[in-house]
Short mmCIF file of C-alpha atoms in Angstrom, two decimals:
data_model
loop_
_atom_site.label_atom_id
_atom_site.label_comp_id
_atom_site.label_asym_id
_atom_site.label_seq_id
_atom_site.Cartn_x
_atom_site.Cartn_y
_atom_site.Cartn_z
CA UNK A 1 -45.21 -18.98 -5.10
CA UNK A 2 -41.84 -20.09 -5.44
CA UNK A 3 -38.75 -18.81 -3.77
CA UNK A 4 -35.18 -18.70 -5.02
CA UNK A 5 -32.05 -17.22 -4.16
CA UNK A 6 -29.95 -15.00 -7.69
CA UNK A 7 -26.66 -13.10 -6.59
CA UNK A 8 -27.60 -12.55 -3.00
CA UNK A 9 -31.40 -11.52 -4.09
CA UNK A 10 -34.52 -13.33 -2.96
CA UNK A 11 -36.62 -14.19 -5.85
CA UNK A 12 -40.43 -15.35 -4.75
CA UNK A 13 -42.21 -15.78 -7.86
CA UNK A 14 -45.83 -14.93 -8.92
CA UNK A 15 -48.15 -17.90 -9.04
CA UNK A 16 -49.50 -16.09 -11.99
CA UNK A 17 -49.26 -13.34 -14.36
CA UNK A 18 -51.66 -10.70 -15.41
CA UNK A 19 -49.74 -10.35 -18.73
CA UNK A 20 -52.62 -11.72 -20.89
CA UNK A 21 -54.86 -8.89 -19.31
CA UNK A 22 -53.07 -5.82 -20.71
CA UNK A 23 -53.76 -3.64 -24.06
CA UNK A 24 -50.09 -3.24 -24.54
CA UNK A 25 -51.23 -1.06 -27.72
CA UNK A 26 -53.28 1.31 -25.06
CA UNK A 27 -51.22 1.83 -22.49
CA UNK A 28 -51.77 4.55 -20.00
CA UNK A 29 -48.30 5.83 -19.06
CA UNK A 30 -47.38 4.81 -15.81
CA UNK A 31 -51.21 2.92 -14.69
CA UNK A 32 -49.98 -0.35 -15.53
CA UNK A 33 -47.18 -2.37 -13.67
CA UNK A 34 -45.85 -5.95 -14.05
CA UNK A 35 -45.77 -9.06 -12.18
CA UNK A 36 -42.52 -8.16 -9.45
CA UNK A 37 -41.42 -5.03 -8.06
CA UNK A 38 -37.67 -5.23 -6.37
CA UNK A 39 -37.59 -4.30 -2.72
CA UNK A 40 -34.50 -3.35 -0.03
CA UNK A 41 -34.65 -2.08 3.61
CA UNK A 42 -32.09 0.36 4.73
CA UNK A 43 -32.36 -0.63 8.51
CA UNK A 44 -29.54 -0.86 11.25
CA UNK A 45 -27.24 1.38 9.23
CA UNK A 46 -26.88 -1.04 6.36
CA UNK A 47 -28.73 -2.25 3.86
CA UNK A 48 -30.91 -5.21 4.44
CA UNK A 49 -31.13 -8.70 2.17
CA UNK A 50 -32.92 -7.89 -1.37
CA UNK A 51 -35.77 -9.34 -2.57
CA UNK A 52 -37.92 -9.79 -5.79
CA UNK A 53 -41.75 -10.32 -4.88
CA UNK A 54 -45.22 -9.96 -6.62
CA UNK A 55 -46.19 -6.54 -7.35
CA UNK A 56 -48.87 -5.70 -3.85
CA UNK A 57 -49.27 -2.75 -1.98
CA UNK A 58 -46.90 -2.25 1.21
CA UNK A 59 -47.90 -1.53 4.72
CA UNK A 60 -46.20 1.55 6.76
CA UNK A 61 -46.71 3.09 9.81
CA UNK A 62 -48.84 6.32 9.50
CA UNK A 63 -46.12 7.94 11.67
CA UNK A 64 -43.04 7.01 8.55
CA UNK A 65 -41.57 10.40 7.81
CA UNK A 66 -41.46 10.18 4.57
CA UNK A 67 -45.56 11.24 5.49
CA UNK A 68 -44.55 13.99 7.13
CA UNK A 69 -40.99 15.67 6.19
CA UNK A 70 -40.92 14.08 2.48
CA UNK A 71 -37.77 12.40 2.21
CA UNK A 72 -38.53 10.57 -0.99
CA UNK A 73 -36.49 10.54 -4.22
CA UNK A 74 -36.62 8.71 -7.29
CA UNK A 75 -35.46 8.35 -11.28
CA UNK A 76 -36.84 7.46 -14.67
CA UNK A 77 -35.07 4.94 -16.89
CA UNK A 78 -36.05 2.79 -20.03
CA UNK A 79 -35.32 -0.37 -20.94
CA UNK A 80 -35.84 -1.90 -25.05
CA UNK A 81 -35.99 -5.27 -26.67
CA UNK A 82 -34.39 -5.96 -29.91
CA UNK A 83 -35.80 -7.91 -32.45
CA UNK A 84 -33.43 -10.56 -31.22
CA UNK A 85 -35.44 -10.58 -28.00
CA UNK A 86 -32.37 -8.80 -26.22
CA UNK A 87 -33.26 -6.27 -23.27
CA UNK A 88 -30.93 -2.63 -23.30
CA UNK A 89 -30.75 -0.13 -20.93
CA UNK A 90 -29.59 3.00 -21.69
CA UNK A 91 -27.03 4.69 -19.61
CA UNK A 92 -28.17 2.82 -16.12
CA UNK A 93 -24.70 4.15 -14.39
CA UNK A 94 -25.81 7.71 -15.16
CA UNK A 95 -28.84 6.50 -13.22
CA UNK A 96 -27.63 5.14 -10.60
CA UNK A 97 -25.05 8.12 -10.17
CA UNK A 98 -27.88 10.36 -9.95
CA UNK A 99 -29.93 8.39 -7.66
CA UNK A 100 -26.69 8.71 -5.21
CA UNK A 101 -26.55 12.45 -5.13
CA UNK A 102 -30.09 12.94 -4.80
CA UNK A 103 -30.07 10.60 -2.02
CA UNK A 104 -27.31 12.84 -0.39
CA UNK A 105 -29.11 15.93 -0.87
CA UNK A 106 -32.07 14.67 1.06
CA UNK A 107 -30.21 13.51 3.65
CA UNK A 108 -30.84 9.48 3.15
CA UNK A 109 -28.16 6.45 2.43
CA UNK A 110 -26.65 5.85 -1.13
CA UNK A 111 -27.76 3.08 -2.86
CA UNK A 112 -24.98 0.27 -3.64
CA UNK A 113 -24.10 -0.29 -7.26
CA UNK A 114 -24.89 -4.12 -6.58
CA UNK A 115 -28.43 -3.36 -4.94
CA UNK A 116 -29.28 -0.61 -7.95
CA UNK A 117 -27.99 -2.19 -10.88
CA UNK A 118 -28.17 -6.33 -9.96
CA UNK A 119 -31.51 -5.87 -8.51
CA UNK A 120 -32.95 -3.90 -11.72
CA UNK A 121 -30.97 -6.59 -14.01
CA UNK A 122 -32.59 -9.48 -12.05
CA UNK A 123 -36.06 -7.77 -12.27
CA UNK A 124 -35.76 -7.17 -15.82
CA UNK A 125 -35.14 -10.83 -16.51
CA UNK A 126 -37.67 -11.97 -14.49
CA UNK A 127 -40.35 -9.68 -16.42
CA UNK A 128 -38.88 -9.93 -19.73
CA UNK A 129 -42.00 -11.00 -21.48
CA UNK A 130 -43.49 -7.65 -20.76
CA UNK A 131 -41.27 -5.70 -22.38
CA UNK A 132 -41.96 -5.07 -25.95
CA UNK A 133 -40.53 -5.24 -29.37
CA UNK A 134 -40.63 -1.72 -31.48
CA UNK A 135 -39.79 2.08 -31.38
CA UNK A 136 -41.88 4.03 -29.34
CA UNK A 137 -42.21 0.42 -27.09
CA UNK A 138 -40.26 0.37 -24.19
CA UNK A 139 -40.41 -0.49 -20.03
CA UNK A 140 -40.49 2.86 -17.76
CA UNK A 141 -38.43 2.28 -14.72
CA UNK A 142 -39.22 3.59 -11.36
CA UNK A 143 -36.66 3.18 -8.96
CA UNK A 144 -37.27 5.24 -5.42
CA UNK A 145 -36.76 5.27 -2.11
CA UNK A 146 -39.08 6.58 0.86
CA UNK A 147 -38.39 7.27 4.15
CA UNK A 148 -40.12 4.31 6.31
CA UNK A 149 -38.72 5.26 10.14
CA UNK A 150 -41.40 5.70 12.47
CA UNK A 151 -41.52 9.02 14.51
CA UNK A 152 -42.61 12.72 13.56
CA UNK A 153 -39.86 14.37 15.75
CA UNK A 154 -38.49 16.10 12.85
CA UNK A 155 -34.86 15.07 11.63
CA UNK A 156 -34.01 12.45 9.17
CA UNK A 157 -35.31 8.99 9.51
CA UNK A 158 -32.83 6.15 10.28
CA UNK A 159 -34.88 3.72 8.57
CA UNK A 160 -35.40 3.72 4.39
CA UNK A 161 -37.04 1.15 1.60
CA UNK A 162 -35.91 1.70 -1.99
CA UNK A 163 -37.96 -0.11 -4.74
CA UNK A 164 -38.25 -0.62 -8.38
CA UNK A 165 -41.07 -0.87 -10.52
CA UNK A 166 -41.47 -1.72 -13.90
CA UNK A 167 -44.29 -0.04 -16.38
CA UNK A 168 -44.27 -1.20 -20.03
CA UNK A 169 -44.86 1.94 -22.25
CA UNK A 170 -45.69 3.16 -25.49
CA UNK A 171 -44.97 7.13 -26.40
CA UNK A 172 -45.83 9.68 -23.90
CA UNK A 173 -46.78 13.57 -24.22
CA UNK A 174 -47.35 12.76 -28.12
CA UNK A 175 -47.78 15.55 -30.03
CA UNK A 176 -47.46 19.24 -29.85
CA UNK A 177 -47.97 21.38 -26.65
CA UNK A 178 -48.39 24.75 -26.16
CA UNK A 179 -47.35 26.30 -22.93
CA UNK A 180 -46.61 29.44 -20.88
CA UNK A 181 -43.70 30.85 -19.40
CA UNK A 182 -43.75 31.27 -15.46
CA UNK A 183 -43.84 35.06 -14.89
CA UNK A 184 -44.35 34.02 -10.79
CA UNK A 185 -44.05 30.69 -9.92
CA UNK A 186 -40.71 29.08 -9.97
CA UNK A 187 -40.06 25.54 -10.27
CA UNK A 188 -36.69 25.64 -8.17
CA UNK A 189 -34.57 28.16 -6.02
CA UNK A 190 -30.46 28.44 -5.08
CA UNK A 191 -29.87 26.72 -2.16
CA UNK A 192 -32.54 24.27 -2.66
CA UNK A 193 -33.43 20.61 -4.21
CA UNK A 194 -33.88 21.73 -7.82
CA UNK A 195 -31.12 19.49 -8.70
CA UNK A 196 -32.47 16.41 -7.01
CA UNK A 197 -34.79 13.96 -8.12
CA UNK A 198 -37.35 14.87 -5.23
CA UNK A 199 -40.79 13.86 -5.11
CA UNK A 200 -41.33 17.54 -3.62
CA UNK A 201 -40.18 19.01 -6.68
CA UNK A 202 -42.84 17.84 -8.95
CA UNK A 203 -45.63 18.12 -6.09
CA UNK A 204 -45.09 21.32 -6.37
CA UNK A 205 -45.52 22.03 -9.83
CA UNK A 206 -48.77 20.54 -10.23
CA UNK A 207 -51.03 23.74 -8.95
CA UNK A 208 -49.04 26.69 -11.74
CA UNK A 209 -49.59 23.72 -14.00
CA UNK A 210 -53.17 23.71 -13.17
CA UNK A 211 -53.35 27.38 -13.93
CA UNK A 212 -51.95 27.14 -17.00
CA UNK A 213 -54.41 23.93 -18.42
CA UNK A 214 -57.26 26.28 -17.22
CA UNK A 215 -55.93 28.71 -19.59
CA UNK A 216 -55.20 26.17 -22.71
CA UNK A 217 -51.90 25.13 -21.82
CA UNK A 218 -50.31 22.43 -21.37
CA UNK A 219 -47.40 23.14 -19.48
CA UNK A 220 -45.52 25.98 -17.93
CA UNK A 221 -41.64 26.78 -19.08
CA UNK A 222 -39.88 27.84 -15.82
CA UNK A 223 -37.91 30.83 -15.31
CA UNK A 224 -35.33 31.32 -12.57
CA UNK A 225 -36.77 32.31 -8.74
CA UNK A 226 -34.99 35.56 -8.66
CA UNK A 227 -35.91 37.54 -11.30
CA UNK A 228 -37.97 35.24 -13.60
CA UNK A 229 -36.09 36.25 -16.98
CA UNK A 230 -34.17 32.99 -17.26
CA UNK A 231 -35.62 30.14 -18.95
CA UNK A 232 -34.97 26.55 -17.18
CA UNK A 233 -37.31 23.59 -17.65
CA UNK A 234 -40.39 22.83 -19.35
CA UNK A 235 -42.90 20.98 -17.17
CA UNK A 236 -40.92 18.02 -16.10
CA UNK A 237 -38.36 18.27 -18.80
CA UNK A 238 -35.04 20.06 -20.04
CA UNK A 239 -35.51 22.31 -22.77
CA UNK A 240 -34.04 23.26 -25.94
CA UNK A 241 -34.96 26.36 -28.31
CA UNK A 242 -33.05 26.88 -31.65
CA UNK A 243 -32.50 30.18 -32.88
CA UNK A 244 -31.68 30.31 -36.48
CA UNK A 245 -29.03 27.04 -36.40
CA UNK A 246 -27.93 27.44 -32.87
CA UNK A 247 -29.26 25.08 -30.41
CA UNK A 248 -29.40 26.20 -27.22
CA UNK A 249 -30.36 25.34 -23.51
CA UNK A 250 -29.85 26.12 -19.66
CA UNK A 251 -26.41 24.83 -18.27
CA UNK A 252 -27.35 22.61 -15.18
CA UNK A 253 -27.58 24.22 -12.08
CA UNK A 254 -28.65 23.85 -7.90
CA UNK A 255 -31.89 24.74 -9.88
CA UNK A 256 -31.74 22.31 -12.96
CA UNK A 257 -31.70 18.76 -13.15
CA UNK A 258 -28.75 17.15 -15.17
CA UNK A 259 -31.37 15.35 -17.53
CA UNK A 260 -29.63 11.97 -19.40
CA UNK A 261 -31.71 12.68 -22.28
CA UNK A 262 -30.86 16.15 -22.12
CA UNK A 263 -26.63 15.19 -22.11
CA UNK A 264 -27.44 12.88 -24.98
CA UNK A 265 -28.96 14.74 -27.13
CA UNK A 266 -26.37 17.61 -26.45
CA UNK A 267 -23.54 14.90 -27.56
CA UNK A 268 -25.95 13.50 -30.75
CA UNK A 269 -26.15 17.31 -31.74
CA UNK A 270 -22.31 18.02 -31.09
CA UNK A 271 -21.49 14.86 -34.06
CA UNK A 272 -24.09 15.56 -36.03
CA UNK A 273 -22.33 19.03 -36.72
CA UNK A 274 -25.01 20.81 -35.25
CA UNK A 275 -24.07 24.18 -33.43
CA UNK A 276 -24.99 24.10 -30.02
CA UNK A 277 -24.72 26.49 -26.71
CA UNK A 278 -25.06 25.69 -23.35
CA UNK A 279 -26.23 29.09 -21.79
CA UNK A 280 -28.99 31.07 -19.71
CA UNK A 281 -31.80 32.19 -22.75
CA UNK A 282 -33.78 35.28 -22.07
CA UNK A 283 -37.40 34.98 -21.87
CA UNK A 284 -37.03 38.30 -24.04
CA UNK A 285 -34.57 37.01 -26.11
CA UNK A 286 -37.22 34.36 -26.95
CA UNK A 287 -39.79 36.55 -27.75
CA UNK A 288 -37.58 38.72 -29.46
CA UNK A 289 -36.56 35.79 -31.74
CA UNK A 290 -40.16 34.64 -32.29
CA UNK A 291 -40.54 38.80 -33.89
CA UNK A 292 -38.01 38.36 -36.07
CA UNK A 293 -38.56 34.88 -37.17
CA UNK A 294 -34.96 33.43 -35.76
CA UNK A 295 -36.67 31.30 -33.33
CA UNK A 296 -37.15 27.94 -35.16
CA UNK A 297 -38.00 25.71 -32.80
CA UNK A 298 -38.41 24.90 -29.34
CA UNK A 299 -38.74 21.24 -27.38
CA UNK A 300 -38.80 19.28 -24.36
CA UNK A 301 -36.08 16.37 -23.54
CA UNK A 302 -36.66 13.70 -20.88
CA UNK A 303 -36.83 10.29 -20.41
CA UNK A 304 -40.54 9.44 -20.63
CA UNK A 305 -41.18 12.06 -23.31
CA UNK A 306 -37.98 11.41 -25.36
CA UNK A 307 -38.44 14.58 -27.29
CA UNK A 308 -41.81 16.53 -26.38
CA UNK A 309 -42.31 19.25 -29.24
CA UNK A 310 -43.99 22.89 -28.18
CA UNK A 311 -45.39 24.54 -30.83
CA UNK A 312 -46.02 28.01 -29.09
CA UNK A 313 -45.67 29.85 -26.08
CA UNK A 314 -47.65 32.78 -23.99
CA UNK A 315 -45.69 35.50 -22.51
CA UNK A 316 -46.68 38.36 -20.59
CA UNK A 317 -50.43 37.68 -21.97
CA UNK A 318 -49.16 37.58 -25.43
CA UNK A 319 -49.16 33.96 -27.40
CA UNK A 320 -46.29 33.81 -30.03
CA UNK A 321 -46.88 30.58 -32.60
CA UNK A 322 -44.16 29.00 -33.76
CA UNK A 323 -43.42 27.91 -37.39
CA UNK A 324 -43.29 24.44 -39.02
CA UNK A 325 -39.53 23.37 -38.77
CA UNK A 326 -38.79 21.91 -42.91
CA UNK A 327 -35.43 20.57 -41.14
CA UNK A 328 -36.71 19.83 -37.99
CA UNK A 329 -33.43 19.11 -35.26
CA UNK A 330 -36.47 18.05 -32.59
CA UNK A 331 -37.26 15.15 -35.26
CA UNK A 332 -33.67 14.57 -36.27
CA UNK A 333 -32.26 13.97 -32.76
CA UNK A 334 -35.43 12.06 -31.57
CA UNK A 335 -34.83 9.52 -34.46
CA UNK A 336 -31.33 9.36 -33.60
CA UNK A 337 -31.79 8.94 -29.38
CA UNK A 338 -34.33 6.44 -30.11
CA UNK A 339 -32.48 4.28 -32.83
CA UNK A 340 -29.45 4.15 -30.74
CA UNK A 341 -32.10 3.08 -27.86
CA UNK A 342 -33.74 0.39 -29.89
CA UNK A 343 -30.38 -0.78 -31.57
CA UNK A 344 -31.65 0.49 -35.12
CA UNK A 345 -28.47 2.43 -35.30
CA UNK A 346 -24.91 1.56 -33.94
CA UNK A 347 -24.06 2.88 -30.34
CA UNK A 348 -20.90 4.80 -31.15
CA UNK A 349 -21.28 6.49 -27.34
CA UNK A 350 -21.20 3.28 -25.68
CA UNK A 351 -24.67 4.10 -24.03
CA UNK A 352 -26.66 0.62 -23.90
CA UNK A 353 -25.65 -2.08 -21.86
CA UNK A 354 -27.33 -5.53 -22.25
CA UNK A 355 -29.25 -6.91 -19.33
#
């Protein structure tokens, strides 16, 4: 291994790369990682030299409270090549803003704009070969940060370790879904961490989730914890439904994550002339739409899905298909994301920045 020192980061350099070892046309989403992961200790009340190592497992002390009172956050970001062998990310800032406030809801240190952003940058570089040329190509990003301080008296720790790790990827949750809307189980409450990227969060999705693949579906649409009427998120994702031209979906919330994908799309749809609403939907009003035929379409937005399209839903035991879209806004504002993302159409929001 080699060592180096870029912008105040450590740089220790695989002897070797797995590189020629990966399918990158199979790619499990998220099972494969490359060469370096970026690494920072949060100890002392400050945040400790950054590094850039081979990807390895870590060691921590079975007592680290991120074991036992889950102080663990994280985000999802993408980065593209061009076919000028150019690396974009899209909207990092928003990223790294997010990061922040989840960190401050779970009680555990912001992340420096320097650490986040130089570190991910340096990373990127150093991996470049691995990410890939192409729509529907791209390199999942995993920053997070765990609690690492030893102790289970319960209170926060005063130790933390954020990381990134890079995943090339190819589409995920392709194709249609069908799924059912929560009639007990809520995703998120008032008062709570809906809004944060928590690793709780999504643990504790995955058992209603399981209930509703037993049942032939493949994810669950979440309705609000107080009187389960309100429609918020599907699975992990924003959602959208369009009733007759009207696009609408769930302002953000102490319950609803302010999804990037979900603001850009929102924005695409706003100068594309497309009539939009940010507003609670009815799980009746939904079903009443699907009756009449005014409900046109309905889809998922996040960053690992893009655009995830649902083709029916299950209410109250009752499964409501939904028609083929002729002018599909799903398609239209996936193409339009993803160009901007892969610089096949001109960023007029200002979104990509050039690592």
């Amino acid at each position: 291994m080699s060592t180096t020192q870029s912008n105040k980061i450590e740089i220790v350099k695989a002897t070797s790369s797995k590189i020629n070892d990966v399918d990158f046309d199979n790619l499990s989403f998220g099972a494969v990682f490359t060469d370096h992961l970026f690494e920072c200790d949060f100890k002392n009340g400050e945040w400790q030299t950054p590094v850039i190592k081979p990807y390895a497992p870590i060691l921590m002390d079975p007592s680290s409270k991120v074991f036992h009172y889950g102080q663990a956050i994280f985000e999802g970001m993408k980065a593209y090549k061009d076919d000028k062998d150019a690396i974009w990310l899209f909207r990092p800032k928003e990223n790294h803003k997010r990061f922040n406030a989840s960190a401050v809801r779970m009680a555990m240190p912001e992340i420096p704009e320097a650490i986040f952003i130089d570190g991910l940058n340096e990373l990127l570089k150093l991996d470049a070969e691995w990410v890939k040329r192409g729509n529907g190509s791209s390199m999942y990003i995993r920053p997070f940060m765990i609690a690492t301080g030893a102790g289970v008296v319960a209170n926060p720790s005063d130790e933390y370790k954020f990381m990134i790790l890079l995943s090339p990827a190819k589409s995920y949750y392709a194709g249609e879904v069908k799924v059912i809307i929560a009639e007990h189980y809520s995703r998120a409450a008032n008062g709570g961490i809906g809004a944060a990227k928590a690793a709780g969060n999504y643990g504790a999705q995955f058992y209603p989730t399981n209930l509703a693949n037993k049942d032939g579906f493949q994810q669950v649409i979440w309705t609000d914890d107080a009187t389960h009427t309100k429609l918020e998120e599907a699975g992990t994702m924003n959602v959208f439904f369009r009733i007759n031209d009207t696009l609408l979906t769930a302002p953000t919330s102490e319950r609803i994550l302010d999804g990037i994908t979900r603001k850009s799309l929102l924005a695409i749809a706003e100068k594309e002339g497309l009539k939009t609403e940010v507003r609670s939907v009815l799980a009746s009003e939904l079903v009443e739409a699907a009756k009449d035929g005014s409900l046109k379409e309905i889809f998922g937005a996040g960053t690992a899905a893009v655009v995830s399209v649902i083709k029916g839903f299950s209410y109250k035991d009752e499964y409501y298909e939904l028609p083929k879209a002729a002018d599909s806004y799903a398609s239209l504002l996936k193409e339009k994301l993803t160009g901007i993302q892969n610089k096949l159409e001109e960023d007029t929001f200002g979104w990509t920045v050039k690592v």
